[in-house]
Amino acid sequence: LAKTTQPISMDSYEGQEVNITCSHNNIATNDYITWYQQFPSQGPRFIIQGYKTKVTNEVASLFIPADRKSSTLSLPRVSLSDTAVYYCLVGLTNTGNQFYFGTGTSLTVIP
Amino acid sequence: GAVVSQHPSRVICKSGTSVKIECRSLDFQATTMFWYRQFPKQSLMLMATSNEGSKATYEQGVEKDKFLINHASLTLSTLTVTSAHPEDSSFYICSARKQGNEAFFGQGTRLTVV
């Protein structure tokens, strides 16, 4: 079971780039890394997923070093609406179904 | 992205009664669905994993006779909280796994037991 560790909270000003790092030292060979965003009283929303190197979509980038023991979610030019809890998950392999949430990172964007 | 619908979004029930929560994948078939519970200011806690047509796998500490999970089709899973008590009040969230390695979440169900 790959456990994840993230900072509990972060603050950022509007318009800045935010990088949230997640540690997953015992990630398995087939595990994918997935990031979700959650607003209060809502279900988590998929942001991005990757296996190695770098993945970019319209809302974020995900950087994964060669050893895959950590990953960094990068949010470009955050706005107030990006204030939420961000979760890093490791799992959902081709053969396995484990999908556990860690503590998450509460991001507060300041005007 | 894929759509997962959960119903109801809010429910209030009397202590001792049972409540059923539905989770549907609207535009894809989900062979695996996950059920989570979330208390205020806490992370999501996995309760069980269900595969279509087979019994759910419950996490340690989760009572399978209290939280009945049925995954009868590739688009529907239900969670029934039996003999609910105030301590069962929580935010219940389902997730459906799309083919491959993506999982999408429902909007959650706020259960209040009075």
Coordinates of N, CA and C in Angstrom, one line a residue:
Chain A
L1 N 0.8 -1.2 0.0 CA 0.0 0.0 0.0 C 0.9 1.2 0.0
A2 N 0.8 2.0 -1.1 CA 1.6 3.2 -1.2 C 1.0 4.4 -0.4
K3 N 1.7 4.8 0.6 CA 1.2 5.9 1.4 C 1.7 7.2 0.8
T4 N 0.9 8.2 0.9 CA 1.3 9.5 0.3 C 1.5 10.5 1.4
T5 N 2.4 11.5 1.3 CA 2.6 12.5 2.3 C 2.6 13.9 1.5
Q6 N 1.8 14.8 2.0 CA 1.7 16.1 1.4 C 1.7 17.2 2.5
P7 N 2.1 18.4 2.2 CA 1.9 19.5 3.2 C 0.5 19.6 3.5
I8 N 0.2 19.9 4.8 CA -1.2 20.1 5.2 C -1.9 21.3 4.6
S9 N -1.1 22.4 4.5 CA -1.7 23.6 4.0 C -0.7 24.4 3.2
M10 N -1.2 25.3 2.4 CA -0.4 26.2 1.6 C -1.2 27.5 1.3
D11 N -0.5 28.6 1.3 CA -1.1 29.9 0.9 C -0.4 30.4 -0.3
S12 N -1.2 31.1 -1.2 CA -0.6 31.7 -2.3 C -1.4 32.9 -2.7
Y13 N -0.7 33.9 -3.3 CA -1.4 35.0 -3.9 C -1.9 34.7 -5.2
E14 N -3.0 35.4 -5.6 CA -3.6 35.3 -6.9 C -2.5 35.6 -8.0
G15 N -2.6 34.8 -9.1 CA -1.7 35.1 -10.2 C -0.4 34.3 -10.1
Q16 N -0.1 33.8 -9.0 CA 1.2 33.1 -8.8 C 1.0 31.6 -9.2
E17 N 2.2 31.0 -9.5 CA 2.2 29.6 -9.8 C 2.4 28.8 -8.4
V18 N 1.6 27.8 -8.3 CA 1.6 27.0 -7.1 C 2.1 25.6 -7.4
N19 N 3.1 25.1 -6.6 CA 3.6 23.8 -6.7 C 3.3 23.0 -5.5
I20 N 2.6 21.9 -5.5 CA 2.3 21.1 -4.4 C 3.0 19.7 -4.6
T21 N 3.9 19.4 -3.7 CA 4.7 18.2 -3.8 C 4.1 17.1 -2.9
C22 N 4.1 15.9 -3.5 CA 3.6 14.7 -2.8 C 4.7 13.6 -2.7
S23 N 4.9 13.0 -1.6 CA 5.9 12.0 -1.4 C 5.2 10.6 -1.4
H24 N 5.7 9.7 -2.2 CA 5.2 8.3 -2.2 C 6.3 7.4 -2.4
N25 N 7.1 7.2 -1.3 CA 8.3 6.5 -1.3 C 8.2 5.0 -1.7
N26 N 7.0 4.4 -1.4 CA 6.9 2.9 -1.7 C 5.9 2.7 -2.8
I27 N 6.0 3.6 -3.8 CA 5.1 3.4 -5.0 C 5.5 2.1 -5.7
A28 N 4.4 1.4 -6.1 CA 4.7 0.1 -6.9 C 4.9 0.4 -8.3
T29 N 5.5 -0.6 -9.0 CA 5.9 -0.4 -10.4 C 4.8 0.0 -11.3
N30 N 3.6 -0.6 -11.0 CA 2.5 -0.3 -11.9 C 1.6 0.8 -11.5
D31 N 1.9 1.4 -10.3 CA 1.0 2.5 -9.8 C 1.0 3.7 -10.7
Y32 N -0.1 4.3 -10.8 CA -0.2 5.6 -11.4 C -0.4 6.7 -10.3
I33 N -0.1 7.9 -10.7 CA -0.2 9.0 -9.7 C -1.3 9.9 -10.2
T34 N -2.3 10.2 -9.4 CA -3.4 10.9 -9.8 C -3.7 12.1 -8.7
W35 N -4.0 13.2 -9.2 CA -4.3 14.4 -8.4 C -5.8 14.8 -8.5
Y36 N -6.4 15.1 -7.4 CA -7.8 15.5 -7.4 C -7.9 16.8 -6.6
Q37 N -9.0 17.5 -6.9 CA -9.3 18.8 -6.3 C -10.7 18.6 -5.6
Q38 N -10.8 19.0 -4.4 CA -12.1 18.9 -3.7 C -12.5 20.3 -3.1
F39 N -13.7 20.7 -3.4 CA -14.3 21.8 -2.7 C -15.2 21.3 -1.6
P40 N -15.5 22.1 -0.6 CA -16.3 21.7 0.5 C -17.7 21.1 0.0
S41 N -18.1 20.0 0.6 CA -19.3 19.3 0.4 C -19.5 18.9 -1.1
Q42 N -18.4 18.7 -1.8 CA -18.5 18.2 -3.1 C -17.6 17.0 -3.3
G43 N -17.8 16.1 -4.3 CA -16.9 15.0 -4.5 C -15.6 15.5 -5.2
P44 N -14.5 14.8 -5.0 CA -13.3 15.2 -5.7 C -13.4 15.2 -7.2
R45 N -12.6 16.2 -7.7 CA -12.7 16.4 -9.2 C -11.3 16.0 -9.7
F46 N -11.3 15.2 -10.8 CA -10.0 14.7 -11.4 C -9.3 15.9 -12.0
I47 N -8.0 16.0 -11.7 CA -7.2 17.1 -12.2 C -6.2 16.6 -13.3
I48 N -5.4 15.6 -12.9 CA -4.4 15.1 -13.8 C -3.9 13.8 -13.3
Q49 N -3.3 13.0 -14.2 CA -2.8 11.7 -13.9 C -1.5 11.5 -14.7
G50 N -0.5 10.8 -14.1 CA 0.7 10.5 -14.8 C 1.3 9.2 -14.3
Y51 N 2.3 8.7 -15.1 CA 3.1 7.6 -14.6 C 4.5 8.0 -14.4
K52 N 5.1 8.7 -15.4 CA 6.4 9.2 -15.2 C 6.6 10.5 -16.1
T53 N 7.7 11.1 -15.9 CA 8.2 12.3 -16.5 C 7.2 13.5 -16.3
K54 N 6.7 14.0 -17.4 CA 5.8 15.2 -17.2 C 4.5 15.0 -18.0
V55 N 3.5 15.5 -17.4 CA 2.2 15.5 -18.0 C 1.6 16.9 -17.9
T56 N 1.0 17.3 -19.0 CA 0.4 18.7 -18.9 C -1.0 18.6 -19.6
N57 N -2.0 19.3 -18.9 CA -3.3 19.4 -19.6 C -3.7 20.9 -19.4
E58 N -4.9 21.2 -19.7 CA -5.4 22.6 -19.7 C -5.4 23.3 -18.4
V59 N -5.3 22.5 -17.3 CA -5.4 23.1 -16.0 C -4.2 23.0 -15.1
A60 N -3.3 22.0 -15.4 CA -2.2 21.8 -14.5 C -1.1 21.0 -15.3
S61 N 0.0 20.9 -14.6 CA 1.1 20.1 -15.0 C 1.5 19.2 -13.9
L62 N 2.0 18.0 -14.2 CA 2.4 17.0 -13.2 C 3.8 16.6 -13.5
F63 N 4.7 16.8 -12.6 CA 6.1 16.5 -12.8 C 6.4 15.2 -11.9
I64 N 7.0 14.2 -12.5 CA 7.4 13.0 -11.8 C 8.8 12.7 -12.1
P65 N 9.7 12.6 -11.1 CA 11.1 12.3 -11.3 C 11.3 10.9 -11.7
A66 N 12.5 10.5 -12.1 CA 12.7 9.2 -12.6 C 12.5 8.1 -11.6
D67 N 12.8 8.4 -10.3 CA 12.6 7.4 -9.3 C 11.1 7.2 -8.9
R68 N 10.3 8.2 -9.3 CA 8.8 8.2 -9.0 C 8.5 8.2 -7.6
K69 N 9.4 8.5 -6.7 CA 9.1 8.5 -5.3 C 8.4 9.8 -4.8
S70 N 8.2 10.7 -5.7 CA 7.5 11.9 -5.4 C 6.9 12.5 -6.7
S71 N 6.0 13.4 -6.5 CA 5.4 14.1 -7.7 C 5.0 15.5 -7.3
T72 N 5.0 16.4 -8.3 CA 4.6 17.8 -8.0 C 3.5 18.2 -9.0
L73 N 2.5 18.7 -8.4 CA 1.4 19.3 -9.1 C 1.7 20.8 -9.2
S74 N 1.6 21.3 -10.5 CA 1.9 22.7 -10.7 C 0.6 23.3 -11.3
L75 N 0.1 24.4 -10.5 CA -1.0 25.1 -11.0 C -0.6 26.5 -11.4
P76 N -0.7 26.8 -12.7 CA -0.2 28.1 -13.2 C -1.2 29.2 -12.9
R77 N -0.7 30.3 -12.4 CA -1.5 31.5 -12.2 C -2.8 31.2 -11.5
V78 N -2.7 30.9 -10.2 CA -3.9 30.5 -9.5 C -4.9 31.7 -9.3
S79 N -6.1 31.4 -9.1 CA -7.1 32.4 -8.8 C -7.9 32.0 -7.6
L80 N -8.7 32.9 -7.1 CA -9.4 32.6 -5.8 C -10.2 31.4 -5.9
S81 N -10.7 31.0 -7.0 CA -11.5 29.8 -7.2 C -10.7 28.5 -7.1
D82 N -9.4 28.7 -7.0 CA -8.6 27.5 -6.9 C -8.4 27.1 -5.4
T83 N -8.9 27.9 -4.5 CA -8.9 27.6 -3.1 C -9.7 26.3 -2.9
A84 N -9.0 25.2 -2.4 CA -9.6 23.9 -2.3 C -8.6 23.0 -1.6
V85 N -9.0 21.7 -1.4 CA -8.1 20.7 -0.9 C -7.6 19.9 -2.1
Y86 N -6.3 19.6 -2.2 CA -5.8 18.9 -3.3 C -5.2 17.6 -2.8
Y87 N -5.6 16.5 -3.4 CA -5.2 15.2 -3.0 C -4.3 14.5 -4.0
C88 N -3.3 13.9 -3.6 CA -2.4 13.1 -4.4 C -2.7 11.6 -4.1
L89 N -3.0 10.8 -5.1 CA -3.3 9.4 -4.9 C -2.4 8.5 -5.7
V90 N -2.0 7.4 -5.2 CA -1.2 6.5 -5.9 C -1.9 5.1 -5.9
G91 N -2.0 4.6 -7.1 CA -2.7 3.3 -7.2 C -3.4 3.2 -8.6
L92 N -4.5 2.4 -8.6 CA -5.2 2.1 -9.9 C -4.3 1.6 -10.9
T93 N -3.7 0.5 -10.6 CA -2.8 -0.2 -11.6 C -3.7 -1.0 -12.5
N94 N -3.1 -1.6 -13.5 CA -3.9 -2.4 -14.5 C -4.5 -3.6 -13.8
T95 N -3.9 -4.1 -12.7 CA -4.4 -5.2 -12.1 C -5.0 -5.0 -10.7
G96 N -4.6 -3.9 -10.1 CA -5.0 -3.6 -8.7 C -6.0 -2.5 -8.6
N97 N -6.7 -2.5 -7.5 CA -7.8 -1.5 -7.3 C -7.6 -0.6 -6.1
Q98 N -6.5 -0.7 -5.4 CA -6.4 0.2 -4.2 C -6.3 1.6 -4.6
F99 N -7.1 2.4 -3.9 CA -7.2 3.9 -4.2 C -7.5 4.6 -2.9
Y100 N -6.4 4.9 -2.2 CA -6.6 5.5 -0.9 C -6.2 7.0 -0.9
F101 N -6.9 7.8 -0.1 CA -6.6 9.2 0.0 C -5.7 9.4 1.2
G102 N -4.8 10.4 1.0 CA -3.9 10.8 2.1 C -4.6 12.0 2.7
T103 N -3.8 12.8 3.4 CA -4.4 13.9 4.1 C -4.8 15.1 3.2
G104 N -4.2 15.2 2.1 CA -4.5 16.3 1.2 C -3.8 17.6 1.6
T105 N -3.7 18.6 0.7 CA -3.2 19.9 0.9 C -4.3 20.9 0.8
S106 N -4.5 21.7 1.8 CA -5.5 22.7 1.7 C -4.8 24.0 1.2
L107 N -5.2 24.4 0.0 CA -4.6 25.6 -0.7 C -5.5 26.7 -0.5
T108 N -5.0 27.8 0.0 CA -5.8 29.1 0.1 C -5.1 30.1 -0.8
V109 N -5.9 30.6 -1.7 CA -5.4 31.7 -2.6 C -5.9 33.0 -2.0
I110 N -4.9 33.9 -1.8 CA -5.2 35.2 -1.2 C -5.3 36.3 -2.3
P111 N -6.2 37.2 -2.2 CA -6.3 38.3 -3.2 C -5.1 39.2 -3.2
Chain B
G1 N -14.9 15.2 -19.2 CA -14.6 14.0 -18.3 C -15.9 13.2 -18.1
A2 N -15.7 12.0 -17.6 CA -16.8 11.1 -17.3 C -17.7 11.6 -16.2
V3 N -18.9 11.2 -16.2 CA -19.9 11.7 -15.3 C -20.3 10.6 -14.4
V4 N -20.3 10.8 -13.1 CA -20.8 9.9 -12.0 C -21.8 10.7 -11.3
S5 N -23.0 10.1 -11.2 CA -24.1 10.7 -10.5 C -24.4 10.0 -9.2
Q6 N -24.6 10.7 -8.2 CA -25.0 10.2 -6.9 C -26.3 10.7 -6.4
H7 N -27.1 9.8 -5.9 CA -28.4 10.3 -5.4 C -28.9 9.6 -4.2
P8 N -29.4 10.2 -3.2 CA -29.7 11.7 -3.1 C -28.4 12.5 -2.8
S9 N -28.5 13.8 -2.9 CA -27.4 14.6 -2.5 C -27.4 14.9 -1.0
R10 N -28.6 14.9 -0.5 CA -28.8 15.1 1.0 C -30.0 14.2 1.5
V11 N -29.8 13.6 2.6 CA -30.9 12.8 3.2 C -30.8 13.0 4.7
I12 N -32.0 13.1 5.3 CA -32.1 13.1 6.8 C -33.0 11.9 7.1
C13 N -32.6 11.1 8.0 CA -33.4 10.0 8.4 C -33.4 9.8 10.0
K14 N -34.4 9.1 10.4 CA -34.5 8.8 11.8 C -33.6 7.7 12.3
S15 N -33.1 7.8 13.5 CA -32.2 6.7 14.0 C -33.0 5.4 13.9
G16 N -32.3 4.4 13.5 CA -32.8 3.0 13.4 C -33.4 2.7 12.0
T17 N -33.5 3.6 11.2 CA -34.0 3.4 9.8 C -32.8 3.1 8.9
S18 N -33.1 2.7 7.7 CA -32.1 2.4 6.6 C -32.2 3.4 5.5
V19 N -31.1 3.7 4.9 CA -31.0 4.7 3.9 C -30.2 4.1 2.7
K20 N -30.7 4.2 1.5 CA -30.0 3.7 0.3 C -29.5 4.9 -0.5
I21 N -28.2 4.8 -0.9 CA -27.6 5.8 -1.7 C -27.2 5.1 -3.1
E22 N -27.5 5.8 -4.2 CA -27.2 5.3 -5.5 C -26.1 6.0 -6.1
C23 N -25.3 5.2 -6.9 CA -24.2 5.8 -7.6 C -24.2 5.2 -9.0
R24 N -24.3 6.1 -10.0 CA -24.4 5.7 -11.4 C -23.3 6.4 -12.2
S25 N -22.8 5.5 -13.1 CA -21.8 6.1 -14.1 C -22.7 6.3 -15.3
L26 N -22.8 7.6 -15.7 CA -23.8 7.9 -16.8 C -23.3 7.7 -18.2
D27 N -22.0 7.8 -18.4 CA -21.6 7.7 -19.8 C -20.4 6.7 -20.0
F28 N -20.3 5.8 -19.1 CA -19.3 4.8 -19.2 C -19.7 3.6 -18.3
Q29 N -19.1 2.5 -18.6 CA -19.3 1.3 -17.8 C -18.2 1.1 -16.8
A30 N -18.6 0.9 -15.6 CA -17.6 0.9 -14.5 C -17.6 -0.5 -13.9
T31 N -16.5 -1.2 -14.1 CA -16.3 -2.5 -13.5 C -16.0 -2.5 -12.1
T32 N -15.5 -1.4 -11.6 CA -15.1 -1.2 -10.2 C -15.7 0.1 -9.7
M33 N -16.3 0.1 -8.5 CA -16.8 1.3 -7.9 C -16.2 1.3 -6.4
F34 N -15.9 2.5 -5.9 CA -15.4 2.7 -4.6 C -16.4 3.5 -3.8
W35 N -16.5 3.2 -2.5 CA -17.4 4.0 -1.6 C -16.5 4.5 -0.5
Y36 N -16.6 5.8 -0.3 CA -15.8 6.6 0.7 C -16.8 7.3 1.7
R37 N -16.2 7.5 2.9 CA -16.9 8.3 3.9 C -15.9 9.4 4.3
Q38 N -16.5 10.6 4.5 CA -15.7 11.8 4.8 C -16.3 12.5 6.0
F39 N -15.6 12.7 7.1 CA -16.1 13.5 8.2 C -15.5 14.9 8.0
P40 N -16.2 15.9 8.7 CA -15.7 17.3 8.5 C -14.2 17.5 8.7
K41 N -13.6 18.2 7.9 CA -12.2 18.6 8.0 C -11.3 17.4 7.9
Q42 N -11.8 16.3 7.4 CA -10.9 15.1 7.3 C -10.9 14.6 5.8
S43 N -10.0 13.7 5.6 CA -9.8 13.2 4.2 C -10.9 12.1 4.0
L44 N -10.9 11.7 2.7 CA -11.9 10.6 2.4 C -11.3 9.3 2.9
M45 N -12.2 8.5 3.5 CA -11.8 7.2 4.0 C -12.5 6.1 3.2
L46 N -11.7 5.2 2.6 CA -12.2 4.2 1.7 C -13.0 3.2 2.6
M47 N -14.2 2.9 2.2 CA -15.0 2.0 3.0 C -15.0 0.6 2.3
A48 N -15.1 0.6 1.0 CA -15.2 -0.7 0.3 C -15.0 -0.5 -1.2
T49 N -14.6 -1.6 -1.8 CA -14.4 -1.6 -3.2 C -15.3 -2.7 -3.8
S50 N -16.1 -2.4 -4.8 CA -17.0 -3.4 -5.3 C -16.7 -3.5 -6.8
N51 N -16.8 -4.8 -7.2 CA -16.7 -5.1 -8.6 C -18.0 -5.7 -9.1
E52 N -18.4 -5.3 -10.3 CA -19.7 -5.7 -10.8 C -19.9 -7.2 -10.8
G53 N -21.0 -7.6 -10.2 CA -21.3 -9.1 -10.1 C -20.6 -9.9 -9.0
S54 N -19.9 -9.2 -8.2 CA -19.2 -10.0 -7.1 C -19.4 -9.2 -5.8
K55 N -19.1 -9.9 -4.7 CA -19.2 -9.2 -3.4 C -18.2 -8.1 -3.2
A56 N -18.6 -7.1 -2.5 CA -17.7 -6.0 -2.2 C -16.6 -6.4 -1.2
T57 N -15.4 -5.8 -1.4 CA -14.3 -6.0 -0.4 C -14.3 -4.8 0.5
Y58 N -14.5 -5.1 1.8 CA -14.6 -4.0 2.8 C -13.2 -3.8 3.4
E59 N -13.0 -2.5 3.8 CA -11.8 -2.1 4.5 C -11.9 -2.6 5.9
Q60 N -10.8 -2.7 6.6 CA -10.8 -3.1 8.0 C -11.5 -2.1 8.8
G61 N -12.4 -2.6 9.7 CA -13.1 -1.7 10.6 C -14.5 -1.3 10.0
V62 N -14.8 -1.6 8.8 CA -16.0 -1.3 8.2 C -17.0 -2.5 8.3
E63 N -18.1 -2.3 8.9 CA -19.0 -3.4 9.1 C -19.8 -3.7 7.8
K64 N -19.6 -4.9 7.3 CA -20.3 -5.2 6.0 C -21.8 -5.4 6.2
D65 N -22.2 -5.8 7.4 CA -23.6 -6.0 7.6 C -24.4 -4.7 7.8
K66 N -23.6 -3.7 8.1 CA -24.2 -2.4 8.4 C -24.2 -1.5 7.1
F67 N -23.2 -1.7 6.3 CA -23.0 -0.9 5.1 C -23.1 -1.9 3.9
L68 N -24.3 -2.1 3.4 CA -24.6 -3.1 2.4 C -24.3 -2.5 1.0
I69 N -23.4 -3.1 0.2 CA -23.1 -2.6 -1.1 C -23.5 -3.6 -2.1
N70 N -24.2 -3.1 -3.1 CA -24.7 -3.9 -4.3 C -24.2 -3.3 -5.6
H71 N -23.5 -4.1 -6.4 CA -23.0 -3.5 -7.6 C -23.6 -4.5 -8.7
A72 N -24.9 -4.3 -9.0 CA -25.6 -5.3 -9.8 C -25.4 -5.1 -11.3
S73 N -25.0 -3.9 -11.7 CA -24.7 -3.7 -13.1 C -23.5 -2.8 -13.3
L74 N -23.1 -2.7 -14.6 CA -21.9 -1.9 -14.9 C -22.0 -0.4 -14.7
T75 N -23.3 0.0 -14.4 CA -23.5 1.5 -14.3 C -24.1 1.9 -13.0
L76 N -24.3 0.9 -12.1 CA -25.0 1.2 -10.8 C -24.5 0.4 -9.7
S77 N -24.2 1.2 -8.6 CA -23.8 0.6 -7.3 C -24.6 1.3 -6.3
T78 N -25.1 0.5 -5.3 CA -25.8 1.2 -4.2 C -25.2 0.8 -2.8
L79 N -25.3 1.8 -1.9 CA -24.8 1.7 -0.6 C -26.0 1.8 0.3
T80 N -26.3 0.9 1.1 CA -27.4 1.0 2.1 C -26.8 1.0 3.5
V81 N -27.1 2.1 4.2 CA -26.7 2.2 5.6 C -27.9 1.6 6.4
T82 N -27.7 0.5 7.0 CA -28.8 -0.1 7.8 C -28.8 0.3 9.2
S83 N -30.0 0.4 9.8 CA -30.1 0.8 11.2 C -29.2 1.9 11.5
A84 N -29.4 3.0 10.8 CA -28.5 4.2 10.9 C -28.6 4.8 12.3
H85 N -27.5 5.3 12.8 CA -27.4 6.0 14.1 C -26.7 7.3 13.9
P86 N -26.9 8.2 14.8 CA -26.3 9.6 14.6 C -24.8 9.5 14.3
E87 N -24.0 8.6 14.8 CA -22.6 8.5 14.5 C -22.3 8.1 13.0
D88 N -23.4 7.7 12.3 CA -23.2 7.4 10.9 C -23.4 8.6 10.0
S89 N -23.8 9.7 10.6 CA -23.9 11.0 9.9 C -22.6 11.3 9.3
S90 N -22.6 11.5 8.0 CA -21.3 11.8 7.4 C -21.6 12.2 5.9
F91 N -20.5 12.4 5.2 CA -20.6 12.7 3.7 C -20.1 11.4 3.0
Y92 N -21.0 10.8 2.3 CA -20.6 9.6 1.6 C -20.4 9.9 0.1
I93 N -19.3 9.3 -0.4 CA -18.9 9.6 -1.8 C -18.6 8.3 -2.5
C94 N -19.1 8.2 -3.7 CA -18.8 7.1 -4.5 C -17.9 7.4 -5.7
S95 N -17.2 6.5 -6.2 CA -16.3 6.7 -7.3 C -16.4 5.5 -8.2
A96 N -16.4 5.8 -9.5 CA -16.4 4.7 -10.5 C -15.2 4.7 -11.4
R97 N -14.6 3.6 -11.6 CA -13.4 3.4 -12.3 C -13.7 3.2 -13.8
K98 N -13.2 4.1 -14.6 CA -13.4 4.0 -16.0 C -12.3 3.0 -16.5
Q99 N -12.5 2.5 -17.7 CA -11.6 1.6 -18.3 C -10.2 2.2 -18.3
G100 N -9.2 1.5 -17.8 CA -7.9 2.0 -17.7 C -7.6 2.4 -16.2
N101 N -7.0 3.6 -16.1 CA -6.6 3.9 -14.7 C -7.2 5.2 -14.2
E102 N -8.4 5.5 -14.6 CA -9.0 6.7 -14.2 C -10.2 6.4 -13.3
A103 N -10.4 7.2 -12.3 CA -11.6 7.1 -11.4 C -12.3 8.4 -11.3
F104 N -13.6 8.4 -11.4 CA -14.3 9.7 -11.3 C -15.3 9.6 -10.1
F105 N -15.6 10.7 -9.5 CA -16.3 10.8 -8.3 C -17.7 11.4 -8.4
G106 N -18.6 10.9 -7.6 CA -19.9 11.5 -7.6 C -19.9 12.8 -6.7
Q107 N -21.0 13.5 -6.7 CA -21.0 14.7 -6.0 C -21.2 14.6 -4.5
G108 N -21.4 13.3 -4.0 CA -21.5 13.1 -2.6 C -22.9 13.1 -2.1
T109 N -23.1 12.4 -0.9 CA -24.4 12.4 -0.3 C -24.2 12.8 1.2
R110 N -24.9 13.8 1.6 CA -24.8 14.3 3.0 C -25.9 13.5 3.8
L111 N -25.5 12.6 4.7 CA -26.4 11.9 5.5 C -26.4 12.4 6.9
T112 N -27.6 12.8 7.3 CA -27.8 13.2 8.7 C -28.8 12.3 9.4
V113 N -28.4 11.7 10.5 CA -29.3 10.8 11.2 C -29.7 11.5 12.5
V114 N -31.0 11.6 12.7 CA -31.5 12.3 13.9 C -32.2 11.4 14.8

